[in-house]
Coordinates of C-alpha atoms in Angstrom, one line a residue:
M1 CA 29.0 22.3 -28.1
T2 CA 26.9 23.2 -25.0
I3 CA 25.3 20.0 -23.3
P4 CA 21.7 20.6 -22.9
N5 CA 18.9 20.2 -20.2
L6 CA 19.1 16.1 -20.0
Q7 CA 15.3 15.9 -19.1
L8 CA 13.5 13.9 -21.4
D9 CA 11.3 15.8 -23.2
T10 CA 14.0 19.0 -23.1
L11 CA 16.6 16.3 -24.8
R12 CA 13.9 14.7 -27.3
A13 CA 13.0 18.4 -28.4
A14 CA 16.7 19.0 -28.9
Y15 CA 16.8 16.1 -31.0
R16 CA 13.8 16.8 -32.8
A17 CA 15.5 20.3 -33.6
G18 CA 18.6 18.7 -34.9
T19 CA 21.1 21.1 -32.3
H20 CA 22.1 17.9 -30.7
S21 CA 22.5 14.2 -31.9
P22 CA 23.0 11.3 -29.8
R23 CA 26.2 10.4 -30.8
Q24 CA 27.7 14.1 -30.4
L25 CA 25.8 14.2 -27.1
I26 CA 27.0 10.7 -25.5
L27 CA 30.6 11.4 -26.7
Q28 CA 30.2 14.7 -24.9
L29 CA 28.6 13.2 -21.8
R30 CA 31.4 10.5 -21.6
E31 CA 34.4 13.3 -21.6
K32 CA 32.5 15.1 -18.7
A33 CA 31.9 12.0 -16.6
A34 CA 35.2 10.9 -16.9
A35 CA 36.5 14.3 -15.5
L36 CA 34.0 14.4 -12.9
N37 CA 35.0 10.7 -11.5
P38 CA 38.1 11.1 -9.9
E39 CA 36.4 13.8 -7.2
Y40 CA 33.1 11.9 -7.2
H41 CA 33.9 8.8 -7.6
L42 CA 30.4 7.8 -9.4
F43 CA 31.4 5.3 -11.8
I44 CA 33.2 2.1 -11.2
H45 CA 33.0 1.7 -15.1
L46 CA 32.4 4.3 -17.6
L47 CA 31.9 2.8 -21.1
S48 CA 34.5 3.2 -23.6
E49 CA 33.7 4.8 -27.3
A50 CA 34.3 1.4 -28.8
E51 CA 31.6 -0.1 -26.0
L52 CA 29.4 2.7 -26.8
E53 CA 29.7 2.3 -30.5
P54 CA 27.0 0.0 -30.7
Y55 CA 24.3 1.4 -29.1
L56 CA 25.0 4.6 -31.1
A57 CA 25.0 2.6 -34.3
A58 CA 21.9 0.9 -33.6
L59 CA 20.0 4.4 -33.6
E60 CA 21.6 5.7 -36.7
N61 CA 18.3 4.2 -39.0
R62 CA 15.9 4.8 -36.4
R63 CA 13.7 7.5 -36.0
L64 CA 13.1 9.5 -32.9
D65 CA 9.2 9.0 -33.2
D66 CA 10.2 5.0 -33.4
L67 CA 11.8 5.2 -29.9
P68 CA 10.5 6.6 -26.4
L69 CA 13.9 7.2 -25.0
Y70 CA 15.6 7.7 -28.2
G71 CA 19.3 8.8 -27.4
I72 CA 18.4 9.4 -23.8
P73 CA 21.4 8.6 -21.4
F74 CA 21.3 6.8 -18.5
A75 CA 23.2 5.2 -15.9
L76 CA 22.9 1.7 -13.8
K77 CA 24.4 0.5 -10.5
D78 CA 27.1 -1.6 -10.7
N79 CA 24.8 -4.6 -9.5
I80 CA 22.5 -4.4 -12.5
D81 CA 23.9 -6.8 -15.2
L82 CA 24.9 -4.8 -19.0
A83 CA 26.0 -7.6 -21.1
G84 CA 29.9 -7.7 -21.9
I85 CA 30.5 -5.3 -19.0
P86 CA 31.7 -6.6 -15.6
T87 CA 29.4 -6.5 -12.7
T88 CA 31.0 -5.8 -9.2
A89 CA 28.8 -5.1 -6.7
A90 CA 31.7 -2.9 -5.6
C91 CA 33.7 -6.2 -4.7
P92 CA 36.6 -7.0 -7.3
A93 CA 37.0 -10.4 -5.7
F94 CA 33.2 -10.8 -6.7
A95 CA 33.2 -9.5 -10.2
F96 CA 31.8 -11.4 -13.4
T97 CA 30.9 -10.5 -16.9
P98 CA 27.1 -11.5 -17.9
Q99 CA 26.4 -12.6 -21.0
R100 CA 22.9 -11.0 -21.1
S101 CA 21.5 -7.5 -19.4
A102 CA 18.9 -7.4 -17.1
T103 CA 15.9 -7.3 -18.2
I104 CA 15.3 -3.5 -17.3
V105 CA 18.2 -2.9 -19.1
E106 CA 17.2 -4.8 -21.9
Q107 CA 13.9 -2.8 -22.2
L108 CA 15.7 0.5 -22.0
I109 CA 17.8 -0.1 -24.7
G110 CA 15.2 -1.6 -26.9
L111 CA 13.0 1.7 -26.2
G112 CA 16.3 4.0 -27.7
A113 CA 18.0 4.6 -24.4
I114 CA 21.9 4.5 -24.1
P115 CA 24.0 2.9 -21.1
L116 CA 27.0 5.8 -20.3
G117 CA 28.3 3.3 -17.6
K118 CA 28.0 1.4 -14.1
T119 CA 27.8 3.3 -10.6
N120 CA 29.3 3.0 -7.7
L121 CA 28.0 1.7 -4.5
D122 CA 27.9 0.3 -0.8
Q123 CA 29.4 -3.0 -1.4
F124 CA 26.8 -5.7 -2.1
A125 CA 23.9 -2.9 -1.8
T126 CA 24.7 -2.8 2.1
G127 CA 24.3 0.4 3.5
L128 CA 22.6 3.9 2.9
N129 CA 25.5 6.2 2.8
G130 CA 27.4 5.5 -0.2
T131 CA 31.1 5.2 1.2
R132 CA 31.5 1.6 1.9
S133 CA 33.0 1.1 -1.4
P134 CA 36.7 0.4 -2.4
Y135 CA 36.4 2.3 -5.5
G136 CA 36.0 5.6 -3.5
A137 CA 33.4 7.4 -1.3
C138 CA 30.9 9.2 -3.5
I139 CA 30.6 12.8 -2.0
N140 CA 27.4 14.7 -2.3
S141 CA 26.6 16.5 -5.8
V142 CA 25.5 19.7 -3.6
L143 CA 27.8 19.7 -0.5
K144 CA 31.4 18.3 -0.3
D145 CA 31.1 17.1 3.3
Y146 CA 28.3 15.0 3.0
P147 CA 28.0 11.8 1.1
S148 CA 26.1 11.0 -1.6
G149 CA 24.0 8.7 0.4
G150 CA 23.3 5.0 -0.8
S151 CA 23.6 2.3 -1.5
S152 CA 22.8 3.4 -5.1
A153 CA 25.8 6.3 -4.4
G154 CA 26.7 6.7 -7.9
S155 CA 23.6 6.8 -9.9
P156 CA 22.1 9.9 -8.5
L157 CA 25.0 11.4 -8.7
A158 CA 25.1 10.7 -12.4
V159 CA 21.4 12.2 -12.7
A160 CA 22.4 15.2 -10.4
L161 CA 26.0 16.3 -12.0
G162 CA 24.6 16.4 -15.4
V163 CA 25.8 13.0 -17.2
A164 CA 22.5 11.0 -17.5
S165 CA 18.8 11.7 -17.8
F166 CA 18.1 8.9 -15.4
A167 CA 19.8 6.2 -13.2
L168 CA 19.0 2.9 -12.0
G169 CA 19.3 1.9 -8.4
T170 CA 18.3 -0.7 -6.3
D171 CA 16.5 -0.3 -3.0
T172 CA 15.9 -3.0 -0.2
A173 CA 16.2 -0.7 2.8
G174 CA 16.0 2.9 1.3
S175 CA 18.7 2.8 -1.3
G176 CA 16.7 4.2 -3.9
R177 CA 15.2 7.2 -1.6
V178 CA 17.9 8.4 0.6
P179 CA 20.4 9.5 -2.1
A180 CA 17.5 11.1 -4.2
A181 CA 16.7 13.1 -1.0
L182 CA 20.4 14.1 -0.6
N183 CA 21.0 15.3 -4.1
N184 CA 17.6 17.1 -4.9
L185 CA 16.2 14.1 -7.0
V186 CA 13.0 12.1 -7.2
G187 CA 13.3 8.7 -6.2
L188 CA 10.8 6.1 -7.0
K189 CA 11.0 2.8 -4.9
A190 CA 8.0 1.1 -7.1
T191 CA 5.8 -1.7 -5.8
K192 CA 7.8 -4.9 -5.1
G193 CA 7.8 -6.9 -8.7
L194 CA 6.7 -4.1 -11.0
I195 CA 10.1 -3.7 -12.4
S196 CA 11.8 -6.6 -13.0
T197 CA 14.5 -7.8 -11.2
A198 CA 15.9 -10.6 -13.3
G199 CA 19.6 -9.8 -13.7
V200 CA 20.0 -7.8 -10.8
L201 CA 22.4 -9.5 -8.0
P202 CA 20.6 -9.3 -5.2
A203 CA 20.5 -7.9 -1.7
C204 CA 17.4 -9.8 -0.4
R205 CA 15.9 -11.5 -3.3
T206 CA 12.3 -11.2 -1.5
L207 CA 12.6 -7.6 -1.1
D208 CA 15.0 -6.1 -3.6
C209 CA 13.4 -3.5 -6.1
V210 CA 14.7 -1.7 -9.0
T211 CA 14.8 2.1 -8.7
T212 CA 15.0 5.1 -10.8
F213 CA 16.2 8.5 -10.0
T214 CA 15.0 11.4 -12.0
A215 CA 15.0 15.2 -12.3
T216 CA 11.2 14.9 -12.2
C217 CA 8.1 12.9 -11.2
S218 CA 6.7 13.2 -14.6
E219 CA 10.0 11.4 -16.0
A220 CA 9.6 8.7 -13.3
S221 CA 5.8 8.1 -14.4
Q222 CA 7.0 7.9 -18.2
L223 CA 9.9 5.4 -17.4
L224 CA 7.5 3.1 -14.9
A225 CA 4.7 3.0 -17.7
L226 CA 7.5 2.3 -19.9
T227 CA 9.3 -0.7 -18.2
G228 CA 6.6 -2.1 -15.4
G229 CA 5.3 -5.3 -15.8
L230 CA 5.5 -9.0 -15.6
D231 CA 8.8 -10.4 -16.6
P232 CA 8.9 -14.2 -17.5
R233 CA 12.5 -14.1 -16.7
D234 CA 11.5 -13.0 -12.7
E235 CA 9.9 -15.6 -10.7
Y236 CA 9.1 -12.3 -8.2
S237 CA 7.7 -10.2 -11.2
R238 CA 4.0 -8.9 -10.7
A239 CA 1.3 -7.6 -13.3
N240 CA 0.9 -4.2 -13.5
P241 CA -3.2 -3.3 -12.6
L242 CA -4.6 -0.8 -15.3
W243 CA -5.6 1.2 -12.5
N244 CA -1.7 1.9 -12.0
D245 CA -0.9 2.9 -15.9
A246 CA 0.2 5.8 -17.3
S247 CA -3.2 7.5 -17.3
A248 CA -3.3 6.9 -13.6
F249 CA -0.5 9.8 -13.6
G250 CA -2.5 13.1 -13.1
S251 CA -3.8 16.2 -11.0
V252 CA -4.8 15.2 -7.5
R253 CA -8.1 15.9 -6.2
P254 CA -8.8 16.0 -2.6
F255 CA -7.1 13.6 -0.5
H256 CA -6.6 12.2 3.0
F257 CA -2.9 11.6 3.8
G258 CA -1.2 10.1 7.0
V259 CA 1.1 12.4 9.0
P260 CA 3.2 10.7 11.9
T261 CA 2.3 11.6 15.1
Q262 CA 5.9 11.1 16.7
L263 CA 9.0 12.5 14.7
E264 CA 12.7 11.8 15.2
F265 CA 15.0 14.5 13.6
F266 CA 18.1 13.1 15.6
G267 CA 19.0 16.5 16.8
C268 CA 18.2 18.5 13.5
A269 CA 17.2 21.9 14.0
E270 CA 15.6 22.7 10.6
G271 CA 13.8 19.3 10.2
P272 CA 10.5 20.0 12.3
A273 CA 10.1 23.2 10.3
L274 CA 11.0 21.7 7.1
F275 CA 8.3 18.9 7.6
A276 CA 5.7 20.9 8.6
D277 CA 6.1 23.0 5.4
A278 CA 5.7 20.1 3.6
V279 CA 2.7 19.0 5.5
A280 CA 1.0 22.7 4.8
R281 CA 1.8 22.4 0.8
L282 CA -0.2 19.3 1.0
Q283 CA -3.2 20.6 2.6
A284 CA -3.1 23.7 0.2
L285 CA -3.4 21.0 -2.4
G286 CA -6.6 19.7 -0.8
G287 CA -4.7 17.3 1.5
Q288 CA -6.5 16.5 5.0
P289 CA -3.6 15.5 7.2
V290 CA -4.5 12.6 9.5
P291 CA -2.3 11.7 12.2
F292 CA -1.5 7.9 12.6
D293 CA 1.3 5.8 15.0
L294 CA 4.5 5.1 13.8
A295 CA 5.5 2.7 16.3
P296 CA 4.3 -0.5 14.3
F297 CA 6.1 0.6 11.3
L298 CA 9.4 1.2 13.0
E299 CA 9.2 -2.2 14.6
V300 CA 9.1 -3.7 11.0
A301 CA 11.9 -1.4 10.1
R302 CA 13.9 -3.3 13.2
L303 CA 13.2 -6.5 11.7
L304 CA 15.2 -6.0 8.6
Y305 CA 18.7 -5.9 10.3
E306 CA 17.9 -7.2 13.9
G307 CA 15.9 -10.1 12.3
P308 CA 16.6 -12.8 9.9
W309 CA 16.6 -11.0 6.9
V310 CA 20.5 -10.2 7.2
A311 CA 20.6 -13.9 6.4
E312 CA 19.2 -13.6 3.3
R313 CA 21.8 -11.1 2.5
Y314 CA 24.5 -14.0 3.7
S315 CA 23.3 -15.9 1.0
V316 CA 24.7 -13.7 -1.9
V317 CA 27.9 -13.3 -0.1
G318 CA 28.4 -15.6 2.8
E319 CA 30.6 -18.0 0.4
L320 CA 33.2 -15.1 -0.1
I321 CA 33.4 -14.2 3.3
E322 CA 34.1 -17.5 4.4
T323 CA 36.9 -18.1 1.6
Q324 CA 38.2 -14.5 1.1
P325 CA 37.4 -12.6 4.1
A326 CA 39.9 -9.7 3.3
A327 CA 37.6 -9.5 0.2
V328 CA 34.8 -7.9 1.9
L329 CA 34.9 -4.4 3.6
P330 CA 35.2 -5.0 7.1
V331 CA 31.8 -3.0 8.0
I332 CA 29.9 -5.2 5.8
R333 CA 31.5 -8.2 7.1
D334 CA 30.0 -6.7 10.9
V335 CA 26.7 -6.3 9.6
L336 CA 26.4 -9.9 8.3
A337 CA 28.3 -11.6 11.1
K338 CA 25.5 -12.7 12.9
A339 CA 23.8 -14.1 9.9
P340 CA 25.3 -17.7 10.0
G341 CA 23.6 -18.3 13.6
V342 CA 20.2 -17.6 12.3
T343 CA 17.7 -20.4 12.8
G344 CA 14.8 -21.5 10.7
V345 CA 12.7 -21.0 14.2
Q346 CA 13.9 -17.4 14.5
T347 CA 13.1 -16.9 10.8
F348 CA 9.5 -18.1 11.4
R349 CA 9.0 -16.3 14.5
A350 CA 10.3 -13.1 12.6
Q351 CA 7.6 -13.7 9.7
Y352 CA 4.6 -14.1 12.2
R353 CA 5.8 -11.1 13.9
L354 CA 5.8 -9.3 10.4
Q355 CA 2.3 -10.6 9.8
V356 CA 0.9 -9.1 12.8
L357 CA 2.6 -5.5 12.3
K358 CA 1.7 -5.7 8.5
A359 CA -2.1 -6.3 9.9
Q360 CA -1.9 -3.3 11.6
C361 CA -0.2 -1.2 9.1
D362 CA -2.5 -1.8 6.7
Q363 CA -5.1 -1.0 8.6
I364 CA -3.9 2.3 9.4
L365 CA -3.4 2.8 5.8
A366 CA -6.8 1.5 4.5
G367 CA -8.5 4.8 4.8
L368 CA -5.7 6.9 3.5
D369 CA -5.0 7.8 -0.1
C370 CA -1.1 7.9 1.0
M371 CA 1.2 8.4 4.0
L372 CA 3.7 11.0 4.7
T373 CA 7.3 10.9 6.7
P374 CA 10.4 13.0 5.9
T375 CA 12.8 10.7 4.0
I376 CA 15.7 10.9 6.3
G377 CA 15.7 12.3 9.8
R378 CA 18.9 14.5 9.3
P379 CA 21.5 14.2 6.9
V380 CA 25.2 13.1 8.2
T381 CA 28.6 14.3 7.4
L382 CA 30.9 12.1 6.2
A383 CA 33.3 12.8 9.3
E384 CA 30.1 11.4 11.3
L385 CA 30.2 8.2 9.1
T386 CA 33.9 7.7 9.8
E387 CA 33.8 7.9 13.4
E388 CA 30.3 5.7 13.7
P389 CA 29.6 4.2 10.6
V390 CA 27.0 1.8 11.7
L391 CA 24.9 4.3 14.0
R392 CA 25.0 7.1 11.6
N393 CA 24.1 4.4 8.5
S394 CA 20.9 3.0 10.9
E395 CA 19.7 6.7 11.5
L396 CA 19.5 7.6 7.7
G397 CA 17.4 4.1 7.3
Y398 CA 14.8 5.4 10.0
Y399 CA 11.7 6.2 7.7
T400 CA 12.8 3.8 4.7
N401 CA 13.7 0.5 6.2
F402 CA 9.9 -1.1 6.5
M403 CA 8.7 -0.2 3.4
N404 CA 9.8 -3.5 1.3
L405 CA 8.7 -5.6 4.2
L406 CA 5.4 -4.4 4.2
D407 CA 4.7 -4.4 0.5
Y408 CA 4.3 -0.4 0.0
A409 CA 5.3 1.4 -2.9
A410 CA 7.1 4.8 -2.4
V411 CA 8.2 7.9 -3.8
A412 CA 10.9 10.5 -2.5
V413 CA 10.4 14.2 -3.7
P414 CA 12.7 17.3 -2.9
T415 CA 10.6 19.6 -0.8
G416 CA 13.1 22.3 0.0
F417 CA 16.8 23.2 1.2
M418 CA 18.7 23.5 4.2
A419 CA 20.4 26.5 5.4
N420 CA 23.5 25.2 4.3
G421 CA 22.5 24.4 0.7
L422 CA 21.7 20.8 1.4
P423 CA 18.4 19.4 -0.4
W424 CA 16.1 18.3 2.0
G425 CA 12.8 16.0 1.1
V426 CA 10.0 13.9 1.9
T427 CA 8.8 10.4 1.3
L428 CA 5.1 9.7 -0.1
F429 CA 4.4 5.8 0.3
G430 CA 1.3 4.1 -0.1
R431 CA -0.4 0.3 -0.9
A432 CA 1.1 -1.9 -3.3
F433 CA 0.4 -0.5 -7.0
T434 CA -0.2 2.7 -6.1
D435 CA 3.1 4.0 -7.6
Q436 CA 1.5 6.6 -10.6
Y437 CA -1.0 8.2 -7.8
L438 CA 2.2 8.7 -5.5
L439 CA 3.9 10.0 -8.1
S440 CA 0.9 12.4 -9.0
V441 CA 0.8 13.7 -5.6
A442 CA 4.8 14.1 -5.2
S443 CA 4.5 16.0 -8.5
A444 CA 2.1 18.4 -7.2
L445 CA 4.2 19.0 -4.1
H446 CA 7.3 19.1 -6.1
G447 CA 5.9 21.9 -8.1
G448 CA 7.3 23.3 -11.4
E449 CA 5.7 21.1 -14.1
Q450 CA 2.2 21.4 -15.8
A451 CA -0.6 19.7 -14.3
P452 CA -1.9 16.7 -16.0
S453 CA -5.7 17.5 -17.4
T454 CA -6.8 14.1 -16.2
A455 CA -7.3 13.3 -12.6
A456 CA -5.1 11.0 -10.9
R457 CA -6.2 7.5 -9.9
N458 CA -5.3 4.9 -7.4
D459 CA -6.2 1.5 -6.4
K460 CA -9.8 2.9 -5.4
A461 CA -12.7 3.5 -7.6
R462 CA -15.4 6.3 -7.1
L463 CA -19.0 5.4 -7.9
V464 CA -22.1 7.9 -7.6
V465 CA -25.0 6.3 -5.8
C466 CA -28.7 7.6 -6.2
G467 CA -31.0 4.9 -4.4
A468 CA -31.1 2.0 -2.3
H469 CA -27.2 2.3 -2.2
L470 CA -27.3 5.6 -0.2
D471 CA -25.6 5.5 2.9
G472 CA -28.0 3.7 5.4
L473 CA -30.4 2.6 3.1
A474 CA -31.2 -1.0 2.2
L475 CA -28.5 -2.0 -0.2
N476 CA -25.9 0.2 1.4
W477 CA -24.4 -2.8 2.7
Q478 CA -23.0 -4.2 -0.7
L479 CA -20.9 -1.1 -0.9
K480 CA -19.8 -1.6 2.8
R481 CA -19.1 -4.7 2.4
R482 CA -16.7 -4.5 -0.3
G483 CA -14.7 -1.9 2.0
A484 CA -16.3 1.4 0.3
R485 CA -16.2 4.5 2.3
L486 CA -18.5 7.8 2.0
L487 CA -16.8 10.4 0.4
E488 CA -18.9 13.2 -0.3
T489 CA -23.0 14.2 -0.4
T490 CA -23.6 16.5 -3.2
Q491 CA -25.7 16.6 -6.3
S492 CA -25.6 15.8 -10.1
S493 CA -25.6 18.2 -12.9
A494 CA -28.9 19.7 -13.6
D495 CA -29.4 17.2 -16.5
Y496 CA -31.2 14.7 -15.0
R497 CA -34.4 13.0 -14.4
L498 CA -35.0 10.6 -11.1
Y499 CA -37.6 7.7 -11.3
A500 CA -39.2 5.3 -8.8
L501 CA -38.8 2.3 -11.0
A502 CA -42.0 -0.2 -10.7
G503 CA -41.5 -3.5 -8.9
G504 CA -39.4 -4.2 -6.0
P505 CA -38.6 -5.0 -3.2
P506 CA -36.0 -3.3 -2.8
L507 CA -37.4 0.0 -4.2
R508 CA -35.3 1.1 -7.0
P509 CA -34.3 4.2 -8.8
G510 CA -33.6 5.2 -12.3
M511 CA -31.6 8.5 -13.1
L512 CA -31.9 9.0 -16.7
R513 CA -29.8 12.1 -18.1
V514 CA -32.2 14.1 -20.2
A515 CA -31.5 17.0 -23.2
E516 CA -34.0 19.0 -21.7
G517 CA -36.3 19.6 -18.4
G518 CA -33.4 18.4 -16.0
V519 CA -32.9 19.0 -12.4
A520 CA -30.0 18.2 -9.8
I521 CA -30.7 15.0 -8.2
E522 CA -29.2 14.6 -4.4
V523 CA -26.5 11.7 -5.0
E524 CA -23.6 10.2 -2.9
V525 CA -19.8 9.4 -3.8
W526 CA -18.6 6.3 -2.4
E527 CA -15.0 5.0 -2.8
L528 CA -13.9 1.4 -2.8
P529 CA -11.2 -0.8 -3.9
S530 CA -11.2 -1.1 -7.3
S531 CA -10.5 -5.1 -7.4
E532 CA -14.2 -5.1 -5.9
L533 CA -15.5 -3.0 -8.8
G534 CA -16.6 -5.7 -11.1
S535 CA -18.1 -7.7 -8.6
F536 CA -20.3 -5.3 -7.8
L537 CA -21.0 -4.0 -11.4
T538 CA -22.3 -8.0 -12.3
G539 CA -24.7 -8.1 -9.3
I540 CA -26.4 -4.9 -10.9
P541 CA -30.0 -6.1 -12.4
A542 CA -31.6 -4.4 -15.2
P543 CA -32.3 -1.6 -16.7
L544 CA -29.6 -0.4 -14.2
G545 CA -25.8 0.0 -15.0
L546 CA -22.5 1.6 -14.4
G547 CA -21.9 4.5 -16.7
K548 CA -20.4 8.3 -16.6
V549 CA -22.7 10.7 -14.1
Q550 CA -21.9 14.2 -14.2
L551 CA -21.8 16.3 -10.5
A552 CA -23.0 19.9 -10.2
D553 CA -19.2 20.8 -10.1
G554 CA -18.6 19.4 -13.8
R555 CA -17.0 16.1 -12.6
W556 CA -17.8 13.1 -14.4
E557 CA -17.7 10.2 -12.3
S558 CA -18.9 6.5 -12.6
G559 CA -22.3 5.9 -11.2
F560 CA -25.9 4.4 -11.7
I561 CA -27.9 5.0 -14.9
C562 CA -31.1 3.6 -16.1
E563 CA -31.9 2.1 -19.6
P564 CA -34.6 4.2 -20.9
Y565 CA -36.8 1.0 -21.5
G566 CA -36.5 0.3 -17.6
L567 CA -38.9 3.3 -17.2
D568 CA -42.2 1.8 -18.2
G569 CA -44.7 1.9 -15.5
A570 CA -42.2 4.3 -13.3
E571 CA -43.2 7.1 -11.6
D572 CA -41.3 10.4 -12.4
I573 CA -40.1 11.7 -8.4
S574 CA -37.6 14.7 -10.1
H575 CA -39.6 17.2 -8.4
L576 CA -38.5 16.1 -5.0
G577 CA -34.9 16.4 -5.9
G578 CA -33.7 12.9 -4.5
W579 CA -34.4 9.3 -3.2
R580 CA -34.7 10.2 0.2
A581 CA -36.8 12.8 -0.2
W582 CA -39.1 10.3 -2.2
L583 CA -39.1 7.9 0.4
A584 CA -39.9 10.4 3.1
S585 CA -43.3 11.3 1.1
R586 CA -44.5 7.9 0.8

């Protein structure tokens, strides 16, 4: 039986049509994975038929429509617990067998997904290349002279080589993004704490994220919607705001995106043109590029390994290094060598510096919808990694190391191929809890997927104003004080009447939608943080409120509306076309 395309929707359709069953497919995939493993070293532990049986048997009395991930095969990085299967972190001397699975794994299994095996990684998730493992180096799925990328090296291979629909990795410094770029996949590094890390062996407990590798952005969106949220088992977990739920994934509207003024490609001749092409494609989607200074982001990146956070890694593996140094790979010991000498004073000074830099970076991002960088400056070969393992690994993390220290969300997305056929891609990143919006932009950039009918949403709310809140008028300060910015001056659809309400000061308008006799009214569209919308709404006096207003181009946005009872004694000023014109006529 031919193995079908393993993308979520395609595989669901195959199950629904009856052309495949989970049992048949999973056993086929296990056989295929076993055949690939000697060459690619993608699995540390491939589940046996006996170990798979409980998961297969659990589906036999369940219906496809009852389980969103019914029969979906997935793989997980071997620093993520699967009950009854050893967790090694690519260090046999450290291995232990957990009695309970990680929360994310429990969630996926509960939704019907089937774990195929534990994947290879850079030991203790310390590395970005995938060669730092006693279980063998993970080679690239496209070109065998290159690495898969790490530390989550085996997980993207499971997806790229067609043995899993999706795979779990972790990301502290870029491990969910670098291997995605090198294997032509989407790598979602969601907001810290959004996907639980309970049952995940820490690299840096305060920074770690569970990541997903998928073929498409819509699959990453679906998985995030199914698994993201507060977990009582994880003290670092965070609730997902409603503006970042599944409905936030949609079609992109005009947006502003940051582009670094200084770029480093480490001598790669093709990188500049590939990146310029990605910028041009975003512009074609309605994006407005805005140059920004990458320097503070890069300084944050240097803190990760040059600062005290290396001691956080040592807190996990230090005892093993001290008692059994030979059990830890020399390159890992070298990376962590300075950790015991890190002092409390150094730690606090680094935290203070990080806070200064985060304020600078947040200010740069404040007026933008997202930022764009290459995912890696240039790919490195296996030979180059052998010759200079630390330097080449550092180059791979040039655009990724700062992300978790700054508490940003990020998605790596393929955008092309190099002349030798190796995949190439970019990373879109933004404020915490803008994951679904970033996936929306990435999906449009990636192409090949039908755009959702709804508009993508981020952490900003759009608001249509028609009177005293217009730019420069009496109540506009209420918007600006909440961090709002003016997006556009436009008109409503020709379905409204505008009135000057009785009373004041301040003078207030009432805009009423009517069945006939309506005109277009001058309005402004503002954008403010969603977290500020509630306080703004509660301050609006009757008879005004917020509802949905139709604009001239047919869009519906939240905006000021008026209850009909408030029109007693009001003056109809519709013929003037807007509030400013009425003020000027008085």
